[in-house]
Every structure is written in structure tokens, then in C-alpha cells.
Coordinates of C-alpha atoms in Angstrom, one line a residue:
M43 CA -38.0 66.3 43.2
L44 CA -36.4 62.8 44.3
D45 CA -36.2 61.5 40.4
M46 CA -35.0 65.0 39.4
I47 CA -32.0 63.9 42.5
K48 CA -31.8 60.4 41.2
K49 CA -31.5 61.2 37.4
S50 CA -29.4 64.3 37.7
L51 CA -25.3 63.4 38.6
G52 CA -25.2 67.5 39.1
A53 CA -28.1 67.2 41.5
K54 CA -26.4 64.5 44.0
I55 CA -22.5 66.2 44.3
S56 CA -24.2 69.4 44.8
I57 CA -26.2 67.5 47.8
A58 CA -23.1 66.5 49.3
V59 CA -20.9 69.4 49.0
V60 CA -23.2 71.5 50.7
G61 CA -23.6 69.1 53.5
V62 CA -19.7 69.0 53.5
L63 CA -19.1 73.1 53.0
L64 CA -21.9 73.2 55.7
A65 CA -20.4 71.4 58.2
F66 CA -16.7 73.4 57.6
F67 CA -18.2 76.3 57.7
S68 CA -20.0 75.6 60.9
V69 CA -16.9 74.1 62.6
L70 CA -14.8 77.3 60.7
F71 CA -17.5 79.9 62.3
Y72 CA -17.9 78.7 65.9
M73 CA -14.0 78.7 66.4
D74 CA -13.4 81.7 64.8
M75 CA -16.3 83.4 67.3
R76 CA -14.2 81.6 70.2
N77 CA -11.4 83.3 69.3
E78 CA -13.1 87.0 68.7
S79 CA -14.5 86.5 72.2
E80 CA -11.6 85.8 73.9
D81 CA -9.7 88.9 72.3
I82 CA -11.9 91.2 73.0
L83 CA -11.5 90.0 76.6
K84 CA -7.8 90.5 76.7
T85 CA -8.2 93.4 74.6
Y86 CA -11.0 94.8 77.9
Q87 CA -8.1 93.2 80.3
R88 CA -4.9 95.2 79.0
N89 CA -6.8 98.5 79.1
A90 CA -8.0 97.5 83.0
G91 CA -4.3 96.6 84.0
V92 CA -3.9 100.2 82.7
L93 CA -6.3 102.0 84.6
A94 CA -5.8 99.7 87.8
S95 CA -1.7 100.7 87.6
T96 CA -2.9 104.1 87.0
I97 CA -5.3 103.9 90.2
E98 CA -2.7 102.2 92.4
K99 CA 0.2 105.0 91.4
G100 CA -2.8 108.2 92.3
L101 CA -3.4 106.4 95.4
I102 CA -0.1 105.5 97.0
S103 CA 0.7 108.7 96.2
A104 CA -2.2 111.0 98.4
M105 CA -1.7 108.5 101.0
K106 CA 2.8 108.8 101.1
E107 CA 2.0 112.3 101.1
G108 CA 0.0 111.5 104.0
R109 CA -3.5 113.5 102.4
N110 CA -5.9 110.6 103.7
D111 CA -8.3 112.4 103.5
D112 CA -7.8 113.2 99.7
V113 CA -7.5 109.2 99.1
Q114 CA -11.4 108.9 100.7
K115 CA -12.5 111.5 97.8
A116 CA -10.6 109.9 95.3
L117 CA -11.3 106.4 95.7
E118 CA -15.2 108.0 96.0
D119 CA -14.9 109.9 92.2
L120 CA -13.9 106.5 91.0
G121 CA -17.1 105.4 92.3
T122 CA -18.5 107.5 89.5
Q123 CA -17.4 105.8 86.7
E124 CA -18.9 104.0 84.3
D125 CA -17.1 100.6 84.1
I126 CA -15.4 100.4 87.6
V127 CA -17.6 98.7 90.2
K128 CA -15.7 98.9 93.0
V129 CA -12.4 100.3 94.6
R130 CA -11.3 99.3 98.0
I131 CA -8.1 98.8 100.2
F132 CA -8.4 96.3 103.1
D133 CA -5.4 94.4 105.3
E134 CA -4.5 91.8 105.6
K135 CA -7.2 90.2 108.1
G136 CA -9.5 91.6 105.1
G137 CA -10.6 94.6 107.3
V138 CA -12.0 97.3 104.9
L139 CA -10.0 100.4 105.2
R140 CA -11.1 102.7 102.7
S141 CA -13.7 102.6 99.4
T142 CA -15.8 104.1 97.1
E143 CA -19.0 102.6 99.0
R144 CA -18.3 104.2 102.5
G145 CA -20.2 101.6 103.8
D146 CA -18.4 99.0 103.3
I147 CA -15.4 100.8 105.2
G148 CA -14.8 99.6 108.9
G149 CA -16.3 96.2 107.6
M150 CA -15.1 92.7 105.6
V151 CA -14.1 92.2 101.9
D152 CA -15.3 89.0 101.0
K153 CA -14.5 85.3 101.2
E154 CA -13.3 85.3 97.6
T155 CA -11.3 87.7 97.9
M156 CA -9.5 86.7 100.5
D157 CA -9.2 84.0 99.9
L158 CA -8.0 84.5 96.5
F159 CA -5.0 87.0 97.7
T160 CA -4.0 84.4 100.9
D161 CA -4.2 81.8 99.7
A162 CA -1.1 81.8 97.6
D163 CA 2.4 82.9 98.2
N164 CA 2.0 85.0 95.1
P165 CA -1.3 86.0 94.6
P166 CA -3.1 86.6 91.2
E167 CA -2.1 90.0 90.3
Y168 CA -6.5 89.4 88.8
F169 CA -9.0 87.4 88.6
R170 CA -11.3 87.1 85.8
S171 CA -15.1 86.0 86.8
E172 CA -18.3 85.4 84.9
D173 CA -18.8 89.9 85.4
V174 CA -16.1 91.6 86.5
L175 CA -12.5 91.6 86.4
T176 CA -10.8 92.2 89.9
F177 CA -6.6 93.1 90.7
L178 CA -5.0 93.1 94.1
K179 CA -1.9 94.7 94.5
P180 CA -0.4 94.6 97.5
I181 CA 1.4 98.8 99.1
Y182 CA 4.4 97.6 100.6
N183 CA 5.7 99.6 104.1
G184 CA 8.7 101.9 103.3
P185 CA 11.0 104.7 105.0
E186 CA 8.2 106.7 103.2
C187 CA 5.0 105.6 105.3
F188 CA 7.4 105.1 108.7
G189 CA 5.0 108.1 110.1
C190 CA 2.0 106.6 109.9
H191 CA 2.8 102.7 110.1
P192 CA 5.4 101.4 112.2
P193 CA 8.5 99.8 110.7
S194 CA 8.0 96.5 111.9
K195 CA 4.5 96.1 109.2
K196 CA 4.9 94.9 106.7
L197 CA 1.9 95.5 104.5
N198 CA 0.6 98.8 104.6
G199 CA -2.6 97.6 102.5
V200 CA -3.8 95.4 99.8
L201 CA -5.5 97.8 96.8
D202 CA -8.7 95.8 95.3
V203 CA -10.3 97.2 92.0
K204 CA -12.9 95.6 90.7
I205 CA -13.9 96.2 86.5
S206 CA -17.1 95.3 85.2
L207 CA -17.3 93.2 82.3
D208 CA -20.7 94.7 80.5
R209 CA -19.2 96.5 77.5
A210 CA -16.9 93.6 76.7
R211 CA -19.6 91.1 77.2
D212 CA -22.0 93.8 74.7
D213 CA -19.2 94.4 72.3
I214 CA -18.9 90.0 72.2
K215 CA -22.8 89.5 71.4
R216 CA -22.3 92.4 69.0
N217 CA -19.7 90.3 66.7
R218 CA -21.0 87.5 67.1
V219 CA -24.0 88.8 65.2
F220 CA -22.2 90.3 63.1
M221 CA -20.3 87.0 62.5
L222 CA -23.2 85.6 62.1
R223 CA -24.8 86.8 59.3
W224 CA -21.7 87.1 57.3
G225 CA -21.4 83.7 57.4
L226 CA -25.0 82.9 56.6
V227 CA -23.7 85.2 54.1
T228 CA -20.2 83.3 52.1
V229 CA -22.0 79.6 53.0
L230 CA -24.5 81.4 50.5
G231 CA -22.2 82.7 47.8
V232 CA -20.0 79.7 48.1
V233 CA -22.6 77.7 47.9
L234 CA -24.5 79.2 44.6
A235 CA -21.0 79.1 43.1
E236 CA -20.2 75.7 43.7
V237 CA -23.6 74.7 42.2
W238 CA -23.1 77.3 39.3
L239 CA -19.3 75.6 38.7
L240 CA -21.0 72.6 39.1
R241 CA -22.9 72.7 36.4
F242 CA -20.2 74.4 34.7
L243 CA -17.2 72.1 35.3
V244 CA -19.6 68.7 35.3
T245 CA -22.8 68.5 34.0
R246 CA -22.1 71.0 30.9
P247 CA -19.0 68.8 29.9
V248 CA -21.3 65.5 30.7
R249 CA -24.3 66.9 28.5
R250 CA -21.8 67.2 25.4
L251 CA -20.1 63.4 26.3
R252 CA -23.6 62.2 25.4
S253 CA -24.5 64.3 23.1
A254 CA -21.5 63.9 20.6
M255 CA -22.0 59.9 21.5
R256 CA -25.3 59.7 20.0
L257 CA -23.8 61.7 17.0
A258 CA -21.3 58.9 16.8
E259 CA -23.5 56.4 16.9
K260 CA -25.7 57.3 14.1
G261 CA -23.0 58.1 12.5
E262 CA -22.9 62.0 11.6
E263 CA -19.8 64.0 12.5
F264 CA -19.6 65.1 16.0
Y265 CA -17.5 67.5 18.2
I266 CA -16.2 67.6 21.4
D267 CA -14.7 70.5 23.0
L268 CA -13.7 69.0 26.9
K269 CA -10.4 71.3 27.9
G270 CA -8.9 70.2 31.2
E271 CA -6.8 67.4 33.0
D272 CA -10.2 65.4 34.7
E273 CA -12.0 63.1 34.7
L274 CA -14.9 63.6 32.5
S275 CA -11.2 65.6 29.7
D276 CA -10.1 62.7 29.9
L277 CA -12.8 60.2 29.2
G278 CA -14.2 62.9 26.2
N279 CA -10.6 63.0 24.6
V280 CA -10.9 58.8 24.9
F281 CA -14.0 58.6 23.0
K282 CA -12.5 60.9 20.6
G283 CA -9.4 59.2 20.5
M284 CA -11.4 56.1 19.8
M285 CA -13.0 57.7 17.0
E286 CA -10.6 58.8 15.7
K287 CA -8.4 55.5 15.7
M288 CA -11.8 54.7 13.4
S289 CA -12.1 56.9 11.0
A290 CA -7.8 57.0 10.6
L291 CA -8.6 52.9 10.2
H292 CA -11.3 53.8 7.6
G293 CA -9.1 56.0 5.4
D294 CA -5.8 54.0 5.4
A295 CA -6.9 51.7 2.8
V296 CA -7.2 55.3 0.4
E297 CA -4.1 57.0 2.4
R298 CA -2.3 53.8 1.0
G299 CA -3.8 54.2 -2.6
K300 CA -2.7 58.4 -2.6
E301 CA 0.7 57.3 -0.9
L302 CA 1.4 54.9 -3.6
V303 CA 1.1 57.0 -6.0
R304 CA 2.9 60.1 -4.9
S305 CA 5.7 56.8 -4.7
Q306 CA 4.6 56.3 -8.4
E307 CA 5.5 60.0 -9.4
A308 CA 8.5 60.3 -7.4
L309 CA 9.9 57.2 -9.0
R310 CA 9.6 59.0 -12.0
S311 CA 10.6 62.3 -11.3
Q312 CA 13.8 60.9 -10.0
T313 CA 14.3 58.9 -13.3
V314 CA 13.9 62.7 -14.9
L315 CA 15.9 64.2 -12.5
S316 CA 18.9 61.1 -12.7
S317 CA 18.7 61.8 -16.5
V318 CA 18.9 65.9 -16.8
I319 CA 21.6 65.5 -14.4
D320 CA 24.2 62.7 -16.1
A321 CA 23.0 65.3 -19.4
M322 CA 25.1 68.0 -18.1
P323 CA 28.0 68.7 -18.9
D324 CA 29.3 70.4 -15.2
G325 CA 30.3 67.1 -12.3
V326 CA 27.1 65.8 -10.1
A327 CA 27.3 65.3 -6.8
I328 CA 24.7 64.3 -4.2
I329 CA 26.1 64.5 -0.8
N330 CA 24.9 63.9 3.1
R331 CA 25.4 65.0 6.1
D332 CA 27.8 61.8 6.5
M333 CA 29.8 63.4 3.5
K334 CA 29.0 60.8 1.5
L335 CA 28.6 60.0 -2.4
L336 CA 25.3 59.3 -2.9
Q337 CA 25.3 60.2 -6.7
T338 CA 27.2 61.8 -9.3
N339 CA 27.1 61.8 -13.4
P340 CA 29.4 60.7 -16.0
R341 CA 31.2 64.2 -16.3
H342 CA 31.5 64.4 -12.6
K343 CA 33.2 61.0 -13.0
E344 CA 36.0 61.8 -15.9
I345 CA 36.8 64.8 -14.0
F346 CA 37.1 62.7 -10.3
P347 CA 38.6 59.5 -11.8
Q348 CA 39.0 58.2 -8.4
A349 CA 35.8 59.3 -7.0
V350 CA 33.5 55.3 -4.9
V351 CA 29.8 56.7 -4.6
G352 CA 29.3 55.7 -1.4
S353 CA 32.3 56.9 0.1
A354 CA 33.3 59.8 1.8
C355 CA 34.5 63.1 -1.0
F356 CA 37.5 64.2 1.4
A357 CA 38.7 60.6 0.8
S358 CA 38.3 59.3 -2.0
I359 CA 38.9 62.6 -3.9
H360 CA 41.0 64.4 -2.0
G361 CA 42.8 62.1 0.2
R362 CA 41.9 63.2 3.3
E363 CA 40.7 61.9 6.3
M364 CA 39.3 64.6 7.8
V365 CA 36.9 67.3 6.0
C366 CA 38.9 69.9 3.7
P367 CA 39.4 73.0 5.9
H368 CA 37.4 75.3 2.8
C369 CA 34.6 73.2 2.1
S370 CA 31.8 74.8 0.5
V371 CA 29.6 71.5 1.1
T372 CA 30.1 71.7 4.9
K373 CA 29.4 75.2 4.6
V374 CA 25.7 74.6 3.0
F375 CA 25.2 72.8 5.8
Q376 CA 25.5 75.1 8.2
D377 CA 24.2 77.9 6.8
G378 CA 21.7 77.2 4.4
G379 CA 23.2 79.0 1.5
V380 CA 24.5 78.4 -1.3
H381 CA 28.4 78.5 -1.9
D382 CA 31.0 78.6 -4.1
H383 CA 34.8 78.1 -3.8
H384 CA 37.9 76.9 -5.9
S385 CA 40.6 74.3 -5.1
T386 CA 43.4 72.3 -6.3
V387 CA 43.0 68.3 -6.5
T388 CA 46.5 65.7 -7.2
M389 CA 45.2 63.5 -9.8
A390 CA 46.9 59.5 -9.2
D391 CA 49.1 60.7 -12.2
G392 CA 50.1 63.5 -10.4
S393 CA 48.8 66.1 -12.4
V394 CA 46.8 68.8 -10.6
K395 CA 44.2 69.7 -11.4
V396 CA 42.4 73.1 -10.7
V397 CA 38.0 72.2 -9.9
H398 CA 35.8 75.5 -9.0
S399 CA 32.7 73.8 -7.9
I400 CA 29.0 75.3 -5.8
S401 CA 27.7 73.6 -3.6
A402 CA 23.5 73.8 -3.0
P403 CA 21.5 72.6 0.0
I404 CA 18.4 70.0 -0.7
R405 CA 16.0 70.5 1.5
D406 CA 12.5 68.1 2.0
M407 CA 9.0 68.8 1.9
D408 CA 9.2 70.8 5.7
G409 CA 11.9 72.7 4.5
H410 CA 14.9 71.0 6.8
I411 CA 18.4 69.9 5.0
V412 CA 18.5 67.0 4.4
N413 CA 21.0 66.5 1.3
A414 CA 23.8 68.8 -0.9
V415 CA 24.4 69.1 -4.5
E416 CA 27.5 70.5 -5.8
V417 CA 28.1 71.3 -9.7
V418 CA 31.8 71.2 -10.2
R419 CA 34.2 72.5 -13.7
D420 CA 37.2 71.7 -14.8
V421 CA 39.3 75.3 -14.7
T422 CA 42.7 73.6 -14.7
E423 CA 43.0 75.2 -18.4
R424 CA 41.7 78.1 -17.9
V425 CA 43.1 79.5 -14.5
T426 CA 46.4 78.1 -17.0
M427 CA 45.5 80.4 -19.3
E428 CA 45.3 83.2 -16.7
K429 CA 48.7 82.9 -15.3
E430 CA 50.4 82.8 -18.8
L431 CA 47.9 86.2 -19.5
K432 CA 49.3 87.7 -15.8
E433 CA 52.9 86.5 -16.6
K434 CA 53.1 87.9 -20.3
T435 CA 51.3 91.4 -18.7
W436 CA 53.8 92.1 -16.3
E437 CA 56.5 91.3 -18.9
L438 CA 54.8 93.8 -21.0
E439 CA 54.6 96.9 -17.8
R440 CA 58.2 95.9 -17.1
V441 CA 58.7 96.6 -20.9
N442 CA 56.5 99.7 -22.0
K443 CA 57.9 101.5 -17.8
K444 CA 61.3 100.5 -19.9
L445 CA 60.7 102.0 -23.1
A446 CA 59.1 105.1 -21.9
K447 CA 61.8 105.6 -19.6
M448 CA 63.9 105.1 -22.8
A449 CA 61.8 107.6 -24.7
V450 CA 62.8 110.4 -21.8
T451 CA 66.0 108.9 -21.2
D452 CA 70.0 110.2 -23.3
G453 CA 71.0 106.9 -24.1
L454 CA 74.9 108.4 -24.0
T455 CA 74.1 110.5 -20.4
M456 CA 71.6 108.3 -18.8
L457 CA 70.1 111.7 -18.1
F458 CA 66.7 113.0 -19.3
N459 CA 66.4 114.0 -22.4
H460 CA 65.8 117.7 -24.6
R461 CA 61.9 116.9 -24.7
F462 CA 61.4 115.5 -20.5
F463 CA 63.4 118.7 -20.3
Q464 CA 60.3 121.1 -21.7
D465 CA 57.6 119.1 -20.3
S466 CA 59.3 119.9 -16.7
L467 CA 59.2 123.0 -17.6
K468 CA 56.4 123.5 -18.4
R469 CA 55.2 121.4 -14.9
E470 CA 56.6 124.0 -13.0
F471 CA 54.9 126.9 -15.0
K472 CA 52.2 125.9 -13.8
R473 CA 53.0 124.8 -10.8
L474 CA 53.8 128.3 -10.0
A475 CA 49.9 129.3 -11.3
R476 CA 48.6 127.1 -9.0
H477 CA 50.6 128.0 -5.5
R478 CA 51.6 131.5 -5.8
A479 CA 53.9 131.6 -2.8
L480 CA 56.0 129.7 -4.7
P481 CA 58.6 132.7 -5.5
F482 CA 61.7 131.3 -7.4
L483 CA 62.1 128.9 -10.6
S484 CA 65.4 128.7 -11.7
V485 CA 67.7 127.8 -14.7
A486 CA 71.1 127.0 -15.3
M487 CA 72.1 126.1 -18.8
I488 CA 75.7 124.6 -19.2
D489 CA 78.1 124.1 -22.2
L490 CA 81.9 122.4 -22.6
D491 CA 84.1 124.8 -23.4
D492 CA 86.5 123.7 -27.2
F493 CA 85.0 120.4 -26.9
K494 CA 85.1 120.5 -30.7
K495 CA 88.5 120.7 -30.2
L496 CA 88.5 118.0 -27.4
N497 CA 86.4 115.9 -30.5
D498 CA 89.0 116.7 -33.3
T499 CA 91.9 116.2 -30.7
H500 CA 91.4 113.3 -29.1
G501 CA 88.3 111.5 -30.9
H502 CA 84.8 111.3 -30.2
Q503 CA 85.1 108.1 -28.5
A504 CA 86.4 111.2 -26.0
G505 CA 84.4 113.7 -26.2
D506 CA 81.5 110.3 -25.3
R507 CA 84.0 110.0 -22.4
V508 CA 83.9 113.5 -20.8
L509 CA 80.5 113.9 -21.6
R510 CA 79.4 111.1 -18.9
G511 CA 81.9 112.1 -16.9
L512 CA 80.1 115.2 -16.8
S513 CA 76.8 113.9 -16.1
K514 CA 77.8 112.2 -13.5
I515 CA 79.3 115.7 -11.5
L516 CA 76.3 117.5 -12.3
K517 CA 74.2 113.9 -10.7
A518 CA 76.3 114.4 -8.0
S519 CA 75.7 118.7 -7.7
V520 CA 71.3 118.7 -7.3
R521 CA 69.0 118.3 -5.6
L522 CA 66.7 114.9 -6.1
T523 CA 64.0 117.6 -7.0
D524 CA 66.2 119.7 -9.6
V525 CA 65.7 118.0 -13.1
V526 CA 69.2 118.3 -14.9
A527 CA 68.7 117.4 -18.5
R528 CA 70.9 116.7 -21.5
Y529 CA 70.0 120.2 -24.2
G530 CA 71.6 119.3 -27.1
G531 CA 75.7 117.9 -27.7
E532 CA 77.8 119.4 -25.3
E533 CA 75.6 121.5 -23.8
F534 CA 73.5 120.3 -20.1
V535 CA 70.3 122.3 -18.5
I536 CA 69.1 121.9 -14.5
I537 CA 65.7 123.5 -13.4
M538 CA 66.1 124.5 -9.9
P539 CA 62.4 124.7 -8.6
E540 CA 61.7 127.1 -5.3
T541 CA 65.4 128.2 -5.1
D542 CA 66.5 131.9 -6.2
M543 CA 69.5 133.6 -8.0
E544 CA 72.0 133.6 -5.2
G545 CA 71.2 130.0 -4.7
T546 CA 71.5 128.6 -8.1
A547 CA 74.9 130.6 -8.1
V548 CA 76.0 128.5 -5.4
V549 CA 75.1 125.6 -7.4
A550 CA 76.8 127.1 -10.8
E551 CA 80.0 127.7 -9.5
R552 CA 80.1 124.2 -7.5
V553 CA 79.0 122.4 -11.2
R554 CA 82.3 124.9 -12.9
K555 CA 84.8 123.9 -9.8
S556 CA 84.4 119.9 -9.6
V557 CA 84.4 120.0 -13.8
E558 CA 87.8 122.0 -13.7
E559 CA 89.0 120.1 -10.6
A560 CA 88.0 116.4 -12.9
E561 CA 90.1 114.0 -14.4
F562 CA 89.0 112.3 -17.2
V563 CA 90.9 109.1 -18.7
Y564 CA 91.3 107.7 -21.7
K565 CA 93.3 105.1 -22.9
D566 CA 96.6 106.7 -20.8
T567 CA 95.2 110.0 -21.8
V568 CA 94.5 112.2 -19.0
L569 CA 92.2 115.1 -20.7
K570 CA 91.4 118.3 -18.0
V571 CA 87.7 120.6 -19.4
T572 CA 86.0 123.6 -17.9
V573 CA 82.3 124.6 -18.6
S574 CA 80.3 128.0 -18.8
V575 CA 77.4 128.8 -16.9
G576 CA 74.9 131.0 -18.1
L577 CA 71.9 131.2 -15.2
A578 CA 67.7 133.2 -14.9
N579 CA 65.9 132.8 -12.6
Y580 CA 61.9 133.8 -12.8
P581 CA 60.5 136.0 -11.6
G582 CA 62.7 138.1 -13.7
E583 CA 62.7 140.9 -15.9
N584 CA 61.5 140.6 -19.9
I585 CA 60.6 136.8 -18.5
R586 CA 57.2 136.0 -18.5
D587 CA 57.3 132.1 -19.7
E588 CA 59.2 129.1 -20.2
D589 CA 61.0 130.3 -23.7
E590 CA 62.3 134.0 -21.9
L591 CA 63.0 132.4 -19.1
I592 CA 65.6 129.7 -21.4
K593 CA 66.6 132.2 -23.6
A594 CA 67.6 134.4 -20.7
A595 CA 69.8 131.5 -19.4
D596 CA 70.9 131.1 -22.9
A597 CA 71.8 135.1 -23.3
A598 CA 73.9 134.4 -19.6
L599 CA 75.8 131.3 -21.2
Y600 CA 76.5 133.6 -25.0
R601 CA 78.1 135.7 -22.9
A602 CA 79.7 133.2 -20.5
K603 CA 81.5 132.8 -23.3
A604 CA 82.6 135.7 -24.5
L605 CA 84.1 137.0 -21.7
G606 CA 86.8 134.0 -21.1
K607 CA 84.7 131.0 -20.8
N608 CA 84.8 129.0 -17.8
R609 CA 82.7 131.1 -15.9
V610 CA 79.4 131.7 -14.1
V611 CA 77.0 134.5 -15.6
V612 CA 73.6 135.8 -14.4
S613 CA 70.7 136.4 -17.3
E614 CA 71.2 140.6 -17.1
G615 CA 68.3 142.6 -15.4
V616 CA 68.5 140.2 -12.5

């Protein structure tokens, strides 16, 4: 047994810990039992105090009412209670006046009780001996007592209540036995747990460490798994670190050889990469996080002759003191994406180049961005051509718009021509077919009276002057939604959508009167002319399409001519 303890670290630690635990729990249980006993006695004392107060109030009440026989009977009844040893009332000299035992009446109280009452100015309310708890309650004289006691008397007596502590002692004994049993169980459990923990935390790690050392001694592979921060774990980690360093020293030469091979391969790869970069038709630059040029190819030097390797790109290329606001390289370092942008660069000779650049990240083996590659292309010529093409396209569009307008405009009057009139009238009829809520569509045919005679008298230039003046009157007399066109020769036509015949007649009459009052001056000659107007409205009698509407308006114009000219005539049947 002693040999086993000498050879076992766990056994030594277990014996030491068990001794300490036994001493600790012994002191702990002793103090706990003392406190528990005191608490039980205090509890009994409080309960006894309540009982004594109750007895006091009952007896004093009976005495004040003069029921002396009831007082004695009540005391005798109290004497039969289990925990009450004796209840007495004695006077100032110790003579017993009332008692639970009639044989005590007339006798004297014991010296111990009398000493408690007389030896102090303020006698204690209770006194606890080994087996008895004594309560002393003075009964003072008062007006309600003067019937039996003279007023000069200060104290009528002292209530002496003695209560047994036997039950309290029994409770204390039972509690001590209970605590002792559980204390033994607790100590036994703690000892078993301590032995198991020592086996788990000390003995097992020591055995593992010893086995690992023996394997290492033989040169075999070993494994140590000691978790924690205690001395054993630290010892295992130190041994493990020592063996790892030895292993690292052994493999260092091999690793350096591999590193040399990798460096040679990287050098060859870099040479190949540099050849590829130099052969690229676009400019290529390698830029670090400080925005410094690390490497450029020949094409990059052709595009940016001012670029200097080792300097900041924004300084040597763009002549700036800070990074360019829209630099794609800075965005690459920020989010690791691929970015492109256009920029203009002013060269040393004052010329301006437009370049398009694409920037991408260069990552190390761990995926961290270390540098950025920027591929640039001189797009000055392409941008110039695009700008010229855009300008020519704009000019072509402008000319086309002018031609389109000329295609529908009468060159003399600048009104819409006959073709545009026909197209507009067809569109209006289609619109009427789609929207049945639009009820009316009117057409006014206008013709200059005796225009041939004016041309023969004053010349065609005078006639042109009148035609231009008439076109201005027509434009000023209609709405923006109306269409005014030259129908042919001296004939004009007006399309008035959503206008009934009454409204059309008002417009036509306004035109006729304005022409009649107008004076057209040509070479100091004032020319006066009139117009005849024929009106037709859709829907109307025998008017179902645009051709019938024009035909009806033309017939009305013919009637206006026949009736004497310079008038407005409405189509028949409207």
C-alpha cells in the first residue's frame, strides 16, 4: 500500500486533498449545527413570547374585572398544557399570590427568579436556562385596579411564566442527526468526485505525456492532446513544441530546396508574363496600392511618353497632385472588381488624347489584392470619328426635317400643299371612326374672285403678292387644330375638326370680310380682291367619306360664284 502511494502522484494528491476536505467540512458542519441550534431556540423563544403575552393579557383582563376565581382557574388550566411548566403571580417580596399549582400559593418564589426581578433597575423580560424559558411581566397598579388595591401601591404583582424547552432540545437533536448524515454523504460524494477528477485531470494526462515521451524516445510518431491552461497542459505543450521544432529543423532543408524550385519556376513565369505583356497591342501597366507604376509595356510608353516607372501614375501621366476623381484603379483596390472608364490626357505638346482603360485586381496566394493591372487603349481617333459622325447625323436629320416640311408645304404661300390636305382629311375620317363621340367635321373651299383678270391686268407677280397676303389672313383666322392648305392655283381649303356648320360659317364669313377689307400693295398700287367660299359638313346628306365631303364643298363654292361671288354658300342638304 505504501509502495503504491510512493509511486502514484494521483494517490499522493488524493490523500492530501481528502485530509483538507475532511478538516474543512468538519469545521463547516460544526459551525452550521451551532447556528441551526441557535435558530431553533430563537424560534421557540419568539413563540413562547407570544404565548406569554397572550397569557398576560387574559389574566390582567380577568383581574381588572375582579374575577379572581377565574384567574386561579385559568392558571390551573394553563398548567395542563404540554410546554407550560408553571405560571405564577407573586408580589414585590416574592410571596406567591396565584399559581398553576395551588400548593405554591402563600409560599415564596425561588431565589433565582427573585434575583432576576430585584437585582436590576430594568429586569429582563425573559431568562433562558438549560431546560426552562422564564418570562417576567410586571403588573402595574392603575385606576381600574383601585377597587382591590390602594392607589398608593405602584405594583400589583409580577407574572412569572415558565415554558419547557424539551421539545426544542428534541428538535435540535433530530436536526443534528440529519445534518450529520447528509454531511457524511456530502463528504463521501466530494471525495469520490475529487478522486475521479484527479484521475481525469492529473493521472490520465501524466500517463499520456509519459507514453508520448517514450514514443519520441524511440523515434516513433506521437500525438499529445492535453487541453487546458494548467502546468500539465503547459508541460505537454512545451514538449510538443520542442519536438515540433526538432521536426521543423529536420525538414527545413527540404522546404528550402522546394522554395528554391518554386522561386525558379516563378522567375520563369514572370519572364514569360513580361514577354506576353510586352507583345500586347494595348498599353499595360502594373500599379501598387500607392498608385505607383511598377511595370509598363512598350505600347503604354507610346501612349504615355511622360509616364515614369516608380512614380505615381496621377503625377507623371496626368500632372495631378492627387488621385484622379474617377480613377478605376482605386475602385479595384476598394471592392476587388473590374472597372473601366474614359479619360482625356493633355500631352506635353498640348495635344489631347482620349484613352479607355480597364483595371483588374492582382491577388496573392491567399486571395488578397496586392497590385492592379490597367490595360489602356488610345481611342482618340475613334472618338473623333464618332463625334464627326454624330455631327453629320445631326445635320442630315435637320436637312431631312426640312425636306419633309418642304414635301408638304406650298413654296409660294408657305401653307400646306394639296397632298398634305388629302392626308390630313383621311386621318380625320379615321379618327371619327375610332371616336364616335366626335360628331362633326367641316371643310371650307375658298377661291379668289376674278384672279385671272388681276393677273392679266397687273401681272403674275402682283397675283403672287395677293396669294401670299391671303394665306396670312387664312392663318390668322383659324385655330391651331385647323388645317389650312393651298388646294391649287387661287383655290384654298380649310379643315375644321369638331366644328358644326354654324361655327364653320362664322369662320368663313370672318375670312370673307377680312379679305374684302384688306389692301394688297404692289409697286405703289393698292389691290382689292374678294373671295367666294363653299362650305360642307360631315355628317350630311349624301356625305359618307372624304371624297363626298370635298365634292359637296366644291359644289357650294360653284354656287357662290354663280350667285355673284364675294359670298359664303353652304352645301345643299346640310
